[in-house]
Tab-separated table of C-alpha atoms in Angstrom:
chain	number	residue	atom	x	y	z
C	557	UNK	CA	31.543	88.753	6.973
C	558	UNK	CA	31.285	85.796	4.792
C	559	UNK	CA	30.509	86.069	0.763
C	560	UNK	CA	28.599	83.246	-0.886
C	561	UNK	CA	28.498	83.390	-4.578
C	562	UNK	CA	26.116	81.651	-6.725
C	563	UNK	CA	26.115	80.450	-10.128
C	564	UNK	CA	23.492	82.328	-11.737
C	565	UNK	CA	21.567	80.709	-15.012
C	566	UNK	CA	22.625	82.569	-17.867
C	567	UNK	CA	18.751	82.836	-18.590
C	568	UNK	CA	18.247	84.584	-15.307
C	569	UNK	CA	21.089	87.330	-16.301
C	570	UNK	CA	19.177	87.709	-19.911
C	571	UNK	CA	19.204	91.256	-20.555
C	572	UNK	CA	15.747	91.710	-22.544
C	573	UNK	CA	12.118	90.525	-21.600
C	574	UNK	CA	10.829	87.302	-20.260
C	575	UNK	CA	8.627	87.734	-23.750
C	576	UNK	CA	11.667	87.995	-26.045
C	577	UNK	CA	13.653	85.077	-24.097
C	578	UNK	CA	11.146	82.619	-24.661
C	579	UNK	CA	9.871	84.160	-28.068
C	580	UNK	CA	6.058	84.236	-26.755
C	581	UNK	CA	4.956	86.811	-29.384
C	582	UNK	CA	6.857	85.160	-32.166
C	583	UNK	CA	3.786	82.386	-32.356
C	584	UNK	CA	0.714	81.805	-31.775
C	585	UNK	CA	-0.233	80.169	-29.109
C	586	UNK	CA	-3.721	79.745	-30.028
C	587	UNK	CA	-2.938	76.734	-31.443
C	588	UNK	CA	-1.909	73.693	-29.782
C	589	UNK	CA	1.671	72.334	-30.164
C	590	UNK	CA	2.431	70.267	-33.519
C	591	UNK	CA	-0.926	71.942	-35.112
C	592	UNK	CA	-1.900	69.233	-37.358
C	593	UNK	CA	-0.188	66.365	-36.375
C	594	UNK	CA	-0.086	63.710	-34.399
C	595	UNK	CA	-1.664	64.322	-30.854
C	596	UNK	CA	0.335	65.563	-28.356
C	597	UNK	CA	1.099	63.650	-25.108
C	598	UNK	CA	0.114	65.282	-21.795
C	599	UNK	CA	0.991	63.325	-18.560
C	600	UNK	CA	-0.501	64.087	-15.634
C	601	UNK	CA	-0.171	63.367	-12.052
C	602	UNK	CA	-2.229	64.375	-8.624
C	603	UNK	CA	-1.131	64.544	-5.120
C	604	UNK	CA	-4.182	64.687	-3.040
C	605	UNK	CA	-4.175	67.080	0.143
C	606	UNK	CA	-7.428	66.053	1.721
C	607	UNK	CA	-10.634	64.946	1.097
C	608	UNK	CA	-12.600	67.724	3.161
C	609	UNK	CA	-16.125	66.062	3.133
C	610	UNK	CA	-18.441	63.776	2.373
C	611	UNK	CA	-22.031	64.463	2.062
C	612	UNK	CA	-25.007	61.160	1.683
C	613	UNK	CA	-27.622	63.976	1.425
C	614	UNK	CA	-26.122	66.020	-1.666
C	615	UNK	CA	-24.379	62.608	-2.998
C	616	UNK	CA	-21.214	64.561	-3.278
C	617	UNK	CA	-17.348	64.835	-1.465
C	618	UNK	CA	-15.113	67.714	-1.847
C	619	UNK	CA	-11.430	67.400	-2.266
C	620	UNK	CA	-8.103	69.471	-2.654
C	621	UNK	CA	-5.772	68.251	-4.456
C	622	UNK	CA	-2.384	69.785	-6.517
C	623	UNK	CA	-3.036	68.860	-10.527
C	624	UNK	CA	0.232	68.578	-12.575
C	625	UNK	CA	0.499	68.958	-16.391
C	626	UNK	CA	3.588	68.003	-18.067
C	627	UNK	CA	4.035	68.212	-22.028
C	628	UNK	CA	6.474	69.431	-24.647
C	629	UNK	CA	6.127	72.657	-26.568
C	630	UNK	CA	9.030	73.542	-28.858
C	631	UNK	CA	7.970	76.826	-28.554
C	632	UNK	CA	9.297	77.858	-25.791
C	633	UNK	CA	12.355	75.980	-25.775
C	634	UNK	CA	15.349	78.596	-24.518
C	635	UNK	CA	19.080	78.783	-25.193
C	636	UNK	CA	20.747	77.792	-21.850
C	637	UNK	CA	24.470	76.572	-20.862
C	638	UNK	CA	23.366	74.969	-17.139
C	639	UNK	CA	20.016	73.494	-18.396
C	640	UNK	CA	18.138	74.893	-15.872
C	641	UNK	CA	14.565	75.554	-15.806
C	642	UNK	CA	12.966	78.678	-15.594
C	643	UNK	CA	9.531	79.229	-12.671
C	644	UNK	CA	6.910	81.338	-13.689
C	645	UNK	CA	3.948	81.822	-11.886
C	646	UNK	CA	0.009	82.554	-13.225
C	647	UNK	CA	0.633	85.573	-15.291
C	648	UNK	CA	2.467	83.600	-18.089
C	649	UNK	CA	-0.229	80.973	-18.031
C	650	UNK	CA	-2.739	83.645	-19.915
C	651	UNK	CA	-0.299	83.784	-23.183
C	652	UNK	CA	0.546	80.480	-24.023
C	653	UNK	CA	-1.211	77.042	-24.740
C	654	UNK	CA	-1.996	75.180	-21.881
C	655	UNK	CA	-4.432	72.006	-21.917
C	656	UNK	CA	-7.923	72.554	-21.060
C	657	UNK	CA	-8.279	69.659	-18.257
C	658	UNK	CA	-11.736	70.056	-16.882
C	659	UNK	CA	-13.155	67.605	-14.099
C	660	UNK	CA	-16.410	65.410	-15.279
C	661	UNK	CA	-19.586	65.364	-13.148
C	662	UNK	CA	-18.198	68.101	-10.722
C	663	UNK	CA	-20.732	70.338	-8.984
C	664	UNK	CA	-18.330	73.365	-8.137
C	665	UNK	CA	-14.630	74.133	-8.180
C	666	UNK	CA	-12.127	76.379	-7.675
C	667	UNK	CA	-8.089	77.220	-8.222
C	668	UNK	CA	-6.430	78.555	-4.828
C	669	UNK	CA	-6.077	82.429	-4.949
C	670	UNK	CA	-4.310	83.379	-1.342
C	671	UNK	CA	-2.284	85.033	-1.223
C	672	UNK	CA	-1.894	85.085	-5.183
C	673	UNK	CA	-2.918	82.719	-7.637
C	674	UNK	CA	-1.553	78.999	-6.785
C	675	UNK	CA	-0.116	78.757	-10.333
C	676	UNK	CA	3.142	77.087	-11.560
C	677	UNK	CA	4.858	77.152	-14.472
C	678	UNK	CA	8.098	75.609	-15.307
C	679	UNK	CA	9.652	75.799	-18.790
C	680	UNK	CA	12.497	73.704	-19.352
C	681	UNK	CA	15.354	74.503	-22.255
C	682	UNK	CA	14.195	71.670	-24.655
C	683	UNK	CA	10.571	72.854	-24.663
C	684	UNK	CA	9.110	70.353	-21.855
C	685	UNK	CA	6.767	72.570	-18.854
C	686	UNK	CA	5.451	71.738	-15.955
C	687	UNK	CA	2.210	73.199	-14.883
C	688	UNK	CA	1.089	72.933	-11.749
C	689	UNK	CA	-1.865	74.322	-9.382
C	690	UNK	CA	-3.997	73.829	-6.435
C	691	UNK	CA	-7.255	73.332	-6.738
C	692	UNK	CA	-10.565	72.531	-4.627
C	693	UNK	CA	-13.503	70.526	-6.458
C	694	UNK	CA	-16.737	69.190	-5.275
C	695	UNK	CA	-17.647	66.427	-7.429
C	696	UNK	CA	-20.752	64.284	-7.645
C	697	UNK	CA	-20.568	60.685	-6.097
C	698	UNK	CA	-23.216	57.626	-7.066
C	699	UNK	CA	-24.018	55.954	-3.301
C	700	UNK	CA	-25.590	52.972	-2.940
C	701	UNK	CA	-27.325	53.339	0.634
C	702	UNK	CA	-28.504	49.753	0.815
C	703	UNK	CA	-26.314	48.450	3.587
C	704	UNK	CA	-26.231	51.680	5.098
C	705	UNK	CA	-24.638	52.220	7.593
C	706	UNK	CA	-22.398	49.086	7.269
C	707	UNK	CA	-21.622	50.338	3.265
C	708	UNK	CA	-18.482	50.625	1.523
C	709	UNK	CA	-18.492	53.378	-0.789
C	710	UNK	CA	-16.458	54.051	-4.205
C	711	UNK	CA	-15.958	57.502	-5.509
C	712	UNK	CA	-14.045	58.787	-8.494
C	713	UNK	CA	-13.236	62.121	-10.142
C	714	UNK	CA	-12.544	62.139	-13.669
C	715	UNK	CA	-10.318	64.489	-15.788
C	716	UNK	CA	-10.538	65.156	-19.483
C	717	UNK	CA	-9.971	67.684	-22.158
C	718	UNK	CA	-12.683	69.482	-22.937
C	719	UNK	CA	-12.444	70.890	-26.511
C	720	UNK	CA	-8.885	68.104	-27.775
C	721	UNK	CA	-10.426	64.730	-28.793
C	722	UNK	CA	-8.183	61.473	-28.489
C	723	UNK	CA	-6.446	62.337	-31.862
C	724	UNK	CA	-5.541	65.450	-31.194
C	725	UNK	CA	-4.697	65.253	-27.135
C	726	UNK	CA	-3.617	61.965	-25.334
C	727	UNK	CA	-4.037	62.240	-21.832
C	728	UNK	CA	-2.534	59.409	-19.828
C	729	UNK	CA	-1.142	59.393	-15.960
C	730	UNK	CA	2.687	60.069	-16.214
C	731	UNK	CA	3.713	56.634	-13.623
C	732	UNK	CA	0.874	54.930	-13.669
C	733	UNK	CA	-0.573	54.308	-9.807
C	734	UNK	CA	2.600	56.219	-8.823
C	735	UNK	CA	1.245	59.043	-10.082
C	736	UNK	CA	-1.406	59.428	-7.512
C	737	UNK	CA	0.000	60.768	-4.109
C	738	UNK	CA	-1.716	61.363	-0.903
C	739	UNK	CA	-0.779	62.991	2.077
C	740	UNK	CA	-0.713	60.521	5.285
C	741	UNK	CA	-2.443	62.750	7.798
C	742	UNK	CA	-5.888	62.768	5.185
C	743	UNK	CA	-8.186	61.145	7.367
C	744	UNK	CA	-12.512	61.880	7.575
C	745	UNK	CA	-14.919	61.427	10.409
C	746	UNK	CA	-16.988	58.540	9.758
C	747	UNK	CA	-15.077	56.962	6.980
C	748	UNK	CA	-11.938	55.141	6.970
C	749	UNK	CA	-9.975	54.999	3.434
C	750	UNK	CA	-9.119	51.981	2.593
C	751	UNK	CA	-7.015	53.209	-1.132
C	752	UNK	CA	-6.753	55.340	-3.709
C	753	UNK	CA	-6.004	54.086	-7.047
C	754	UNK	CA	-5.701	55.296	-10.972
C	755	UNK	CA	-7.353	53.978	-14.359
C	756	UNK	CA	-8.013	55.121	-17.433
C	757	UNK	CA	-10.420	54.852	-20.300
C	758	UNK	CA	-11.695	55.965	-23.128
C	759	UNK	CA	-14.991	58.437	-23.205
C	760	UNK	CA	-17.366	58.939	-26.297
C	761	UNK	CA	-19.929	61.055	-27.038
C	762	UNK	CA	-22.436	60.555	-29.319
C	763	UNK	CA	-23.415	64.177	-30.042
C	764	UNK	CA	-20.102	65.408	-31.393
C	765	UNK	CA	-18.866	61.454	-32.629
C	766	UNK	CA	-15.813	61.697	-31.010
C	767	UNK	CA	-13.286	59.734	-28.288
C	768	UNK	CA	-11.920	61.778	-25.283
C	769	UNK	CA	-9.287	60.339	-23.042
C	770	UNK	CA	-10.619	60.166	-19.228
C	771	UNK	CA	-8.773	59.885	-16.316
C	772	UNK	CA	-10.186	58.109	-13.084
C	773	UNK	CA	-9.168	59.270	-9.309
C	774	UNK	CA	-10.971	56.121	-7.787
C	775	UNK	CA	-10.701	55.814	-4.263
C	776	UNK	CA	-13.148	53.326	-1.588
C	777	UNK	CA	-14.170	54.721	1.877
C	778	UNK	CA	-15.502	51.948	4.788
C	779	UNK	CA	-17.848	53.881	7.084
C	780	UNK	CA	-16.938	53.977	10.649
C	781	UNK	CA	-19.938	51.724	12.616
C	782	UNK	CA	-19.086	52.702	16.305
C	783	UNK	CA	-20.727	56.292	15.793
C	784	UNK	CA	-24.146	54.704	14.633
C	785	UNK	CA	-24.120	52.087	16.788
C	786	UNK	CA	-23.763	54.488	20.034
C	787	UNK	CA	-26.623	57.203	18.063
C	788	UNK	CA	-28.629	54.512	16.462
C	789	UNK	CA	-28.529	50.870	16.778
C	790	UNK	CA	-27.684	51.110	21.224
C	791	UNK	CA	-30.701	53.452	22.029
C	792	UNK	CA	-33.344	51.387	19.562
C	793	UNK	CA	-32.191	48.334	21.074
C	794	UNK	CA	-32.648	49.489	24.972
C	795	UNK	CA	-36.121	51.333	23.463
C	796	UNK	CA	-37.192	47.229	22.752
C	797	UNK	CA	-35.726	46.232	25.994
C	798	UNK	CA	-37.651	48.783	28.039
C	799	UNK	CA	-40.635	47.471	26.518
C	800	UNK	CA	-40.684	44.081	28.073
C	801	UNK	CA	-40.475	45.089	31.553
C	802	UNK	CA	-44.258	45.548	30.992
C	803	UNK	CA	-44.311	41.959	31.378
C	804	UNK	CA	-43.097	42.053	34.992
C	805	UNK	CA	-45.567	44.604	35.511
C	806	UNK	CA	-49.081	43.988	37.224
C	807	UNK	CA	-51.603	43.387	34.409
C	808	UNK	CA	-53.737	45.710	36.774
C	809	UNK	CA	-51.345	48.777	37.126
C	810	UNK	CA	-52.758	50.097	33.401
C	811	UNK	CA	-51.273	53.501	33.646
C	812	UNK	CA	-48.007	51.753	34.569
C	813	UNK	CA	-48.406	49.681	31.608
C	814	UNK	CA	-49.732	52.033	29.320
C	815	UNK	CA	-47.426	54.850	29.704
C	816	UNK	CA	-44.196	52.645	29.045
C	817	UNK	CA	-45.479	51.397	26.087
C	818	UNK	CA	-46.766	54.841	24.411
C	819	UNK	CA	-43.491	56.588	25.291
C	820	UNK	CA	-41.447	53.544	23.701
C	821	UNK	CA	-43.292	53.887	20.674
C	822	UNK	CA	-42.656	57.430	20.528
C	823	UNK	CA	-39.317	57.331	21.414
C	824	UNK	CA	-38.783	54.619	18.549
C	825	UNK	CA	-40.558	57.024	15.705
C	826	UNK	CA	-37.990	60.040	16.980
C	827	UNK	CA	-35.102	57.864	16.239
C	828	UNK	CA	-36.791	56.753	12.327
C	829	UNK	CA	-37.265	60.344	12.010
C	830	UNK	CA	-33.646	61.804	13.380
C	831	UNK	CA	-32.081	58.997	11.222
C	832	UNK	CA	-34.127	59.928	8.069
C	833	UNK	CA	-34.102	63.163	8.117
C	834	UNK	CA	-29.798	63.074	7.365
C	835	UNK	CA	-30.085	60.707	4.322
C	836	UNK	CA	-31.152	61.032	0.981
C	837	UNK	CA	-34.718	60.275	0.272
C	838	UNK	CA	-33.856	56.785	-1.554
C	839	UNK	CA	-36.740	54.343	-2.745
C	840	UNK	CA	-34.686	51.700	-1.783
C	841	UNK	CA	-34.516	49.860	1.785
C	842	UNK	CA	-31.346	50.260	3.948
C	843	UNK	CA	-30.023	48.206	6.343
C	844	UNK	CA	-30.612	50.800	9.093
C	845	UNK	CA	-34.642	50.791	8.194
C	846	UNK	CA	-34.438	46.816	8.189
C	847	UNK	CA	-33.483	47.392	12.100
C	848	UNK	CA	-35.326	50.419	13.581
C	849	UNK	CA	-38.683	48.800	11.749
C	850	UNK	CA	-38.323	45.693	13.316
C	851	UNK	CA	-37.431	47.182	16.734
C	852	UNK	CA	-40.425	49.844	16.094
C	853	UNK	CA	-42.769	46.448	15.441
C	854	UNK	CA	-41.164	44.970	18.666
C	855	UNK	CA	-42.162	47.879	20.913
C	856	UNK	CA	-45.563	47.953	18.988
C	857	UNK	CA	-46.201	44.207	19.854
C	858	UNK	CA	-45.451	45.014	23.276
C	859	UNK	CA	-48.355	47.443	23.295
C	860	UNK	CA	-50.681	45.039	21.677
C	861	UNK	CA	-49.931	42.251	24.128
C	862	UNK	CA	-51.020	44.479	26.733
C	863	UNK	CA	-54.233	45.283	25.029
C	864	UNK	CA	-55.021	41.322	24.963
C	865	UNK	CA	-54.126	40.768	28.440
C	866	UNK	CA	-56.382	43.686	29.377
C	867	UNK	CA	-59.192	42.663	27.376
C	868	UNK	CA	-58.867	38.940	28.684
C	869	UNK	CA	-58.890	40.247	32.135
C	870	UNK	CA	-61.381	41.670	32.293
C	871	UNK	CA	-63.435	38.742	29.815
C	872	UNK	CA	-62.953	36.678	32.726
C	873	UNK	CA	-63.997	39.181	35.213
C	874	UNK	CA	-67.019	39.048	33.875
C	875	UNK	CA	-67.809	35.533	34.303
C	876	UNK	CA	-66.611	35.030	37.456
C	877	UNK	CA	-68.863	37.841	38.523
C	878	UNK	CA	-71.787	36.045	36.549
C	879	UNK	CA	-70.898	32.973	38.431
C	880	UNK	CA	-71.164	35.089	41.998
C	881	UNK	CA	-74.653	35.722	40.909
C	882	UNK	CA	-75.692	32.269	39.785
C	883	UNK	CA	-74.505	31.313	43.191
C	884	UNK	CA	-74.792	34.131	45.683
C	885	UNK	CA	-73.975	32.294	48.348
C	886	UNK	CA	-70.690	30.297	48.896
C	887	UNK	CA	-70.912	30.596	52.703
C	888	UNK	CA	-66.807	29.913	53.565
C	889	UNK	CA	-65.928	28.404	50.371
C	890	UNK	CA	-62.923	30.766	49.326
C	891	UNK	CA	-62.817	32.942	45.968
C	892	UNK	CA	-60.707	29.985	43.820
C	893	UNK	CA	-62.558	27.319	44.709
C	894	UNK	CA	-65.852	28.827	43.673
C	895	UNK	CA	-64.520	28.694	39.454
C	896	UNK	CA	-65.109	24.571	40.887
C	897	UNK	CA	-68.994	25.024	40.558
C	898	UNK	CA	-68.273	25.906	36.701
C	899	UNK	CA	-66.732	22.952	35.818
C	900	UNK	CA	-63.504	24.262	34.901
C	901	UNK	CA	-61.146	22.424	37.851
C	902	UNK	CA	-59.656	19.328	37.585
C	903	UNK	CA	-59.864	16.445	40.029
C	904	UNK	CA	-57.405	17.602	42.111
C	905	UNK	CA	-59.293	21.472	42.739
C	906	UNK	CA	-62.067	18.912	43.333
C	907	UNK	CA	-60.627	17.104	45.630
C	908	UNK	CA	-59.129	19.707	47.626
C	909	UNK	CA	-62.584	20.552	48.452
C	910	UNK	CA	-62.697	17.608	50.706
C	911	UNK	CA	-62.283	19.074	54.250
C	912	UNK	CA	-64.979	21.598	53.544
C	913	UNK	CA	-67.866	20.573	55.708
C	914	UNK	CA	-71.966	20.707	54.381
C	915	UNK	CA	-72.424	23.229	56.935
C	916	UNK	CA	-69.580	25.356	55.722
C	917	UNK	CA	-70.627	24.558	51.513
C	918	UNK	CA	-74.085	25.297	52.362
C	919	UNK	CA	-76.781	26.983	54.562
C	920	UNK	CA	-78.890	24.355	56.743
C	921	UNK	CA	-82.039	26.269	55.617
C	922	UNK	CA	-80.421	26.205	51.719
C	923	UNK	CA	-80.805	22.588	51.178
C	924	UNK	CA	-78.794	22.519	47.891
C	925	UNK	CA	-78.738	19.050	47.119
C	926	UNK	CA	-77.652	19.744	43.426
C	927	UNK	CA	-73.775	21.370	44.941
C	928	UNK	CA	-73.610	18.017	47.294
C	929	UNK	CA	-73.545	16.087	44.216
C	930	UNK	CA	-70.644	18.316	42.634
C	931	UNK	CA	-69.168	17.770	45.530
C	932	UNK	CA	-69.295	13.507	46.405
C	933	UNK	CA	-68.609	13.066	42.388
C	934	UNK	CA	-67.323	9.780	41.345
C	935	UNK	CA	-64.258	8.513	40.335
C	936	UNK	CA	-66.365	7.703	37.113
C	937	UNK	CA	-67.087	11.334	36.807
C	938	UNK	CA	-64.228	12.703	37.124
C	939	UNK	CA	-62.235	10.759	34.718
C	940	UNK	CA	-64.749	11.835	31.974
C	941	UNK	CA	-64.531	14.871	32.948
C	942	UNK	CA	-60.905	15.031	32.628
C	943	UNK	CA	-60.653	13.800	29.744
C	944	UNK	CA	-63.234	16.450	28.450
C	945	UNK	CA	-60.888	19.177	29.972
C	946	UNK	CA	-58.312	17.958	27.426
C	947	UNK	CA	-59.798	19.762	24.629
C	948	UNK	CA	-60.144	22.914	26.392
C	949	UNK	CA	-56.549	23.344	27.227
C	950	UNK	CA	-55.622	25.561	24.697
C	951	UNK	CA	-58.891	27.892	25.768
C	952	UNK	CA	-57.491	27.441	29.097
C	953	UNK	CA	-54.046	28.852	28.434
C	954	UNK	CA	-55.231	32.448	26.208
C	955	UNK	CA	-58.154	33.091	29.378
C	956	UNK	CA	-54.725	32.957	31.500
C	957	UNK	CA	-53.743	36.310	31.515
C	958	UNK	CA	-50.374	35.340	33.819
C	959	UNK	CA	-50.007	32.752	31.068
C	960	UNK	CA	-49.507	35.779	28.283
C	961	UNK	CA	-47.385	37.717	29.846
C	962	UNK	CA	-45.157	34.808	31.223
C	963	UNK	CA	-44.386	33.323	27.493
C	964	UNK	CA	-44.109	37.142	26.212
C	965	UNK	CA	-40.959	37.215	28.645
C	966	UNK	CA	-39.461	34.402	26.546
C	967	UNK	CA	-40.555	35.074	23.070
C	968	UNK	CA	-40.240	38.391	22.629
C	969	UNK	CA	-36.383	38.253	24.031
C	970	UNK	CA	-35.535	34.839	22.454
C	971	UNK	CA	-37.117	36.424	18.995
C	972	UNK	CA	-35.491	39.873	19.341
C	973	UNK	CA	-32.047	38.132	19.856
C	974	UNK	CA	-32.639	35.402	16.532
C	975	UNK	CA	-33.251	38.752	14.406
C	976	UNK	CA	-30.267	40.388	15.703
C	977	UNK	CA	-27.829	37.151	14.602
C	978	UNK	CA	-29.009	37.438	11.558
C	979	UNK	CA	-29.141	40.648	11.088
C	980	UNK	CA	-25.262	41.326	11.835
C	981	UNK	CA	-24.522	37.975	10.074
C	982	UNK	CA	-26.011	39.017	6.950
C	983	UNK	CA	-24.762	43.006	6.843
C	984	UNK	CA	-21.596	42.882	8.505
């Protein structure tokens, strides 16, 4: 069998205690290093191992993430011939000074404890440590919802000392941007992040006067569209669609007509509500209300338009049916042509009239005289009365029930699809 050797660290073969190696009891450590003087540099770096969710309601993300410390504390600087570090883990952390880093604005957090606690420590022979552990926070995030859902959100979590002002601790990142890592495979659900990036600053607070040095975890998340537009924007848009196909329906089918547009409506409010009801209650407008209102007021219009035609239906059934009783007898002349007698045809519905013989206008023992004369009218006549027809064209074109619903089949669309081009011009 083979024998490897190894070259063992004279500090690993140390005879006595950990304690009396690195001379723990011989100071207090209480106090931070160089008590008294200048402030004492602590760099720190971050490798982030995922960002495990975002939440719009609670205006919060969670994250996991390995925080390093690094400093120098003569203290527990160690003789040693191969300048090798010694690797503690949480135990030593409770009896000597190490900074109190706390993260601003957080909501909960909490340091890894599976299977033991996820503590480092690394003491060097010249004094400098490493500290080291893994560690979950939920920290609050300011969203602006406005162009929700096409928004780009920016989120930062800040680190600072809680108790060490700026002249007695001087945090700062150890690289610079280098000193933020991430792991490649972090990726979320509906957001796609676009970077991560450091800065730093300083903090002050007016009740205790004094600077803190704050450290800024910034990173900007673009929210996937495709999921909203298949839950959201798709099923709003065919709601509007299905509403014009009362158009094509007959104006006389009312439960036909009816029943599409109530359960459009309806189906529109379910989709305000479902959308709603997994946001924040904002008193601001977002871009998704901009769209579901207007399609909501689209589907509602559709409804109303109905209502007119209905009501102008049956406005003209009831003078036609006066008409029938003014003139009870039209003996052959057919249903259209009896609207004539009102004075609402033009000289070609009068005209048309032509073949109709006196025996088939009238009966011989009716002598009507007065509908003969409607009848032989002049050419005089009937350009005056043409040109008094020319006034009433507009009147003409609302009693026209087909009329409605034939220009409905080109607004409604031809508006629906101006809103949308702006719409996605303006938000996307």
């Amino acid at each position: 069998s083979h024998i490897y050797k190894k070259n063992h660290d004279v500090t690993k073969t140390w005879k006595g205690k950990t304690e009396q190696l690195l001379r723990v009891d011989d100071h207090d450590f209480t106090m931070r290093p160089a008590f008294g003087g200048p402030a004492i540099p602590v760099g720190v770096d971050v490798q982030v191992e995922s960002l495990d969710s975002i939440s719009e309601v609670d205006m919060d993300f969670t994250m996991t993430l390995y925080l390093r410390h690094y400093w120098k504390d003569e203290r527990l600087s160690f003789p040693s011939t191969t300048n090798k570090s010694m690797t503690f883990d949480g135990r030593l952390v409770k009896k000597i000074w190490v900074p109190d880093v706390f993260f601003v604005h957080s909501k909960r957090s909490f340091i890894h404890d599976t299977t033991t606690d996820n503590i480092m420590l690394r003491v060097f022979p010249d004094g400098h440590v490493l500290y080291s552990m893994r560690i979950t926070v939920t920290a609050m995030c300011n969203m602006d919802f406005s162009r929700f859902p096409l928004d780009t959100q920016t989120c930062s979590l800040e680190l600072e000392s809680y108790a060490y002002t700026d002249e007695d601790l001087m945090l700062y990142w150890k690289n610079g941007n280098e000193s933020l890592k991430t792991d490649e495979k972090i990726s979320l659900s509906q957001f796609l992040i676009q970077k991560f990036h450091t800065t730093s600053r300083l903090a002050f607070y007016s009740s205790t006067g004094s600077w803190y040095n704050r450290l800024y975890i910034n990173f900007t998340l673009r929210r996937h569209i495709f999921f909203f537009l298949l839950q959201t924007y798709f099923p709003a848009t065919l709601m509007v669609m299905l509403s014009w196909v009362s158009f094509w329906i007959d104006r006389r089918a009312v439960p036909a007509r009816v029943s599409l547009g109530i359960t459009t409506v309806l189906t529109m409010s379910t989709i305000i509500t479902g959308v709603n009801a997994s946001m924040p209650r904002v008193s601001y407008i977002k871009a998704v209300d901009i769209y579901l209102w207007v399609s909501f007021v689209f589907v509602f219009l559709s409804v109303l338009e109905y209502a007119a035609v209905n009501y102008l239906t049956t406005v003209q059934e009831r003078k036609e049916r006066k008409i029938r009783e003014r003139f009870p007898c039209t003996c052959g002349i057919p249903h259209s042509k009896t609207m004539m007698l009102d004075g609402n045809y033009s000289e070609s519905d009068a005209n048309s009239l032509a073949g109709y013989t006196r025996s088939q206008m009238v009966p011989e023992e009716e002598k009507q005289e007065k509908m003969v004369v409607h009848l032989t009218m002049s050419n005089e006549s009937n350009s005056s009365r043409k040109r008094g027809l020319k006034g009433h064209v507009g009147l003409r074109i609302i009693q026209n029930t087909h009329a409605i619903d034939k220009y409905s089949r080109l607004i409604f669309p031809g508006t629906y699809i101006f809103f949308n081009l702006i719409y996605w011009s303006v938000f996307s």
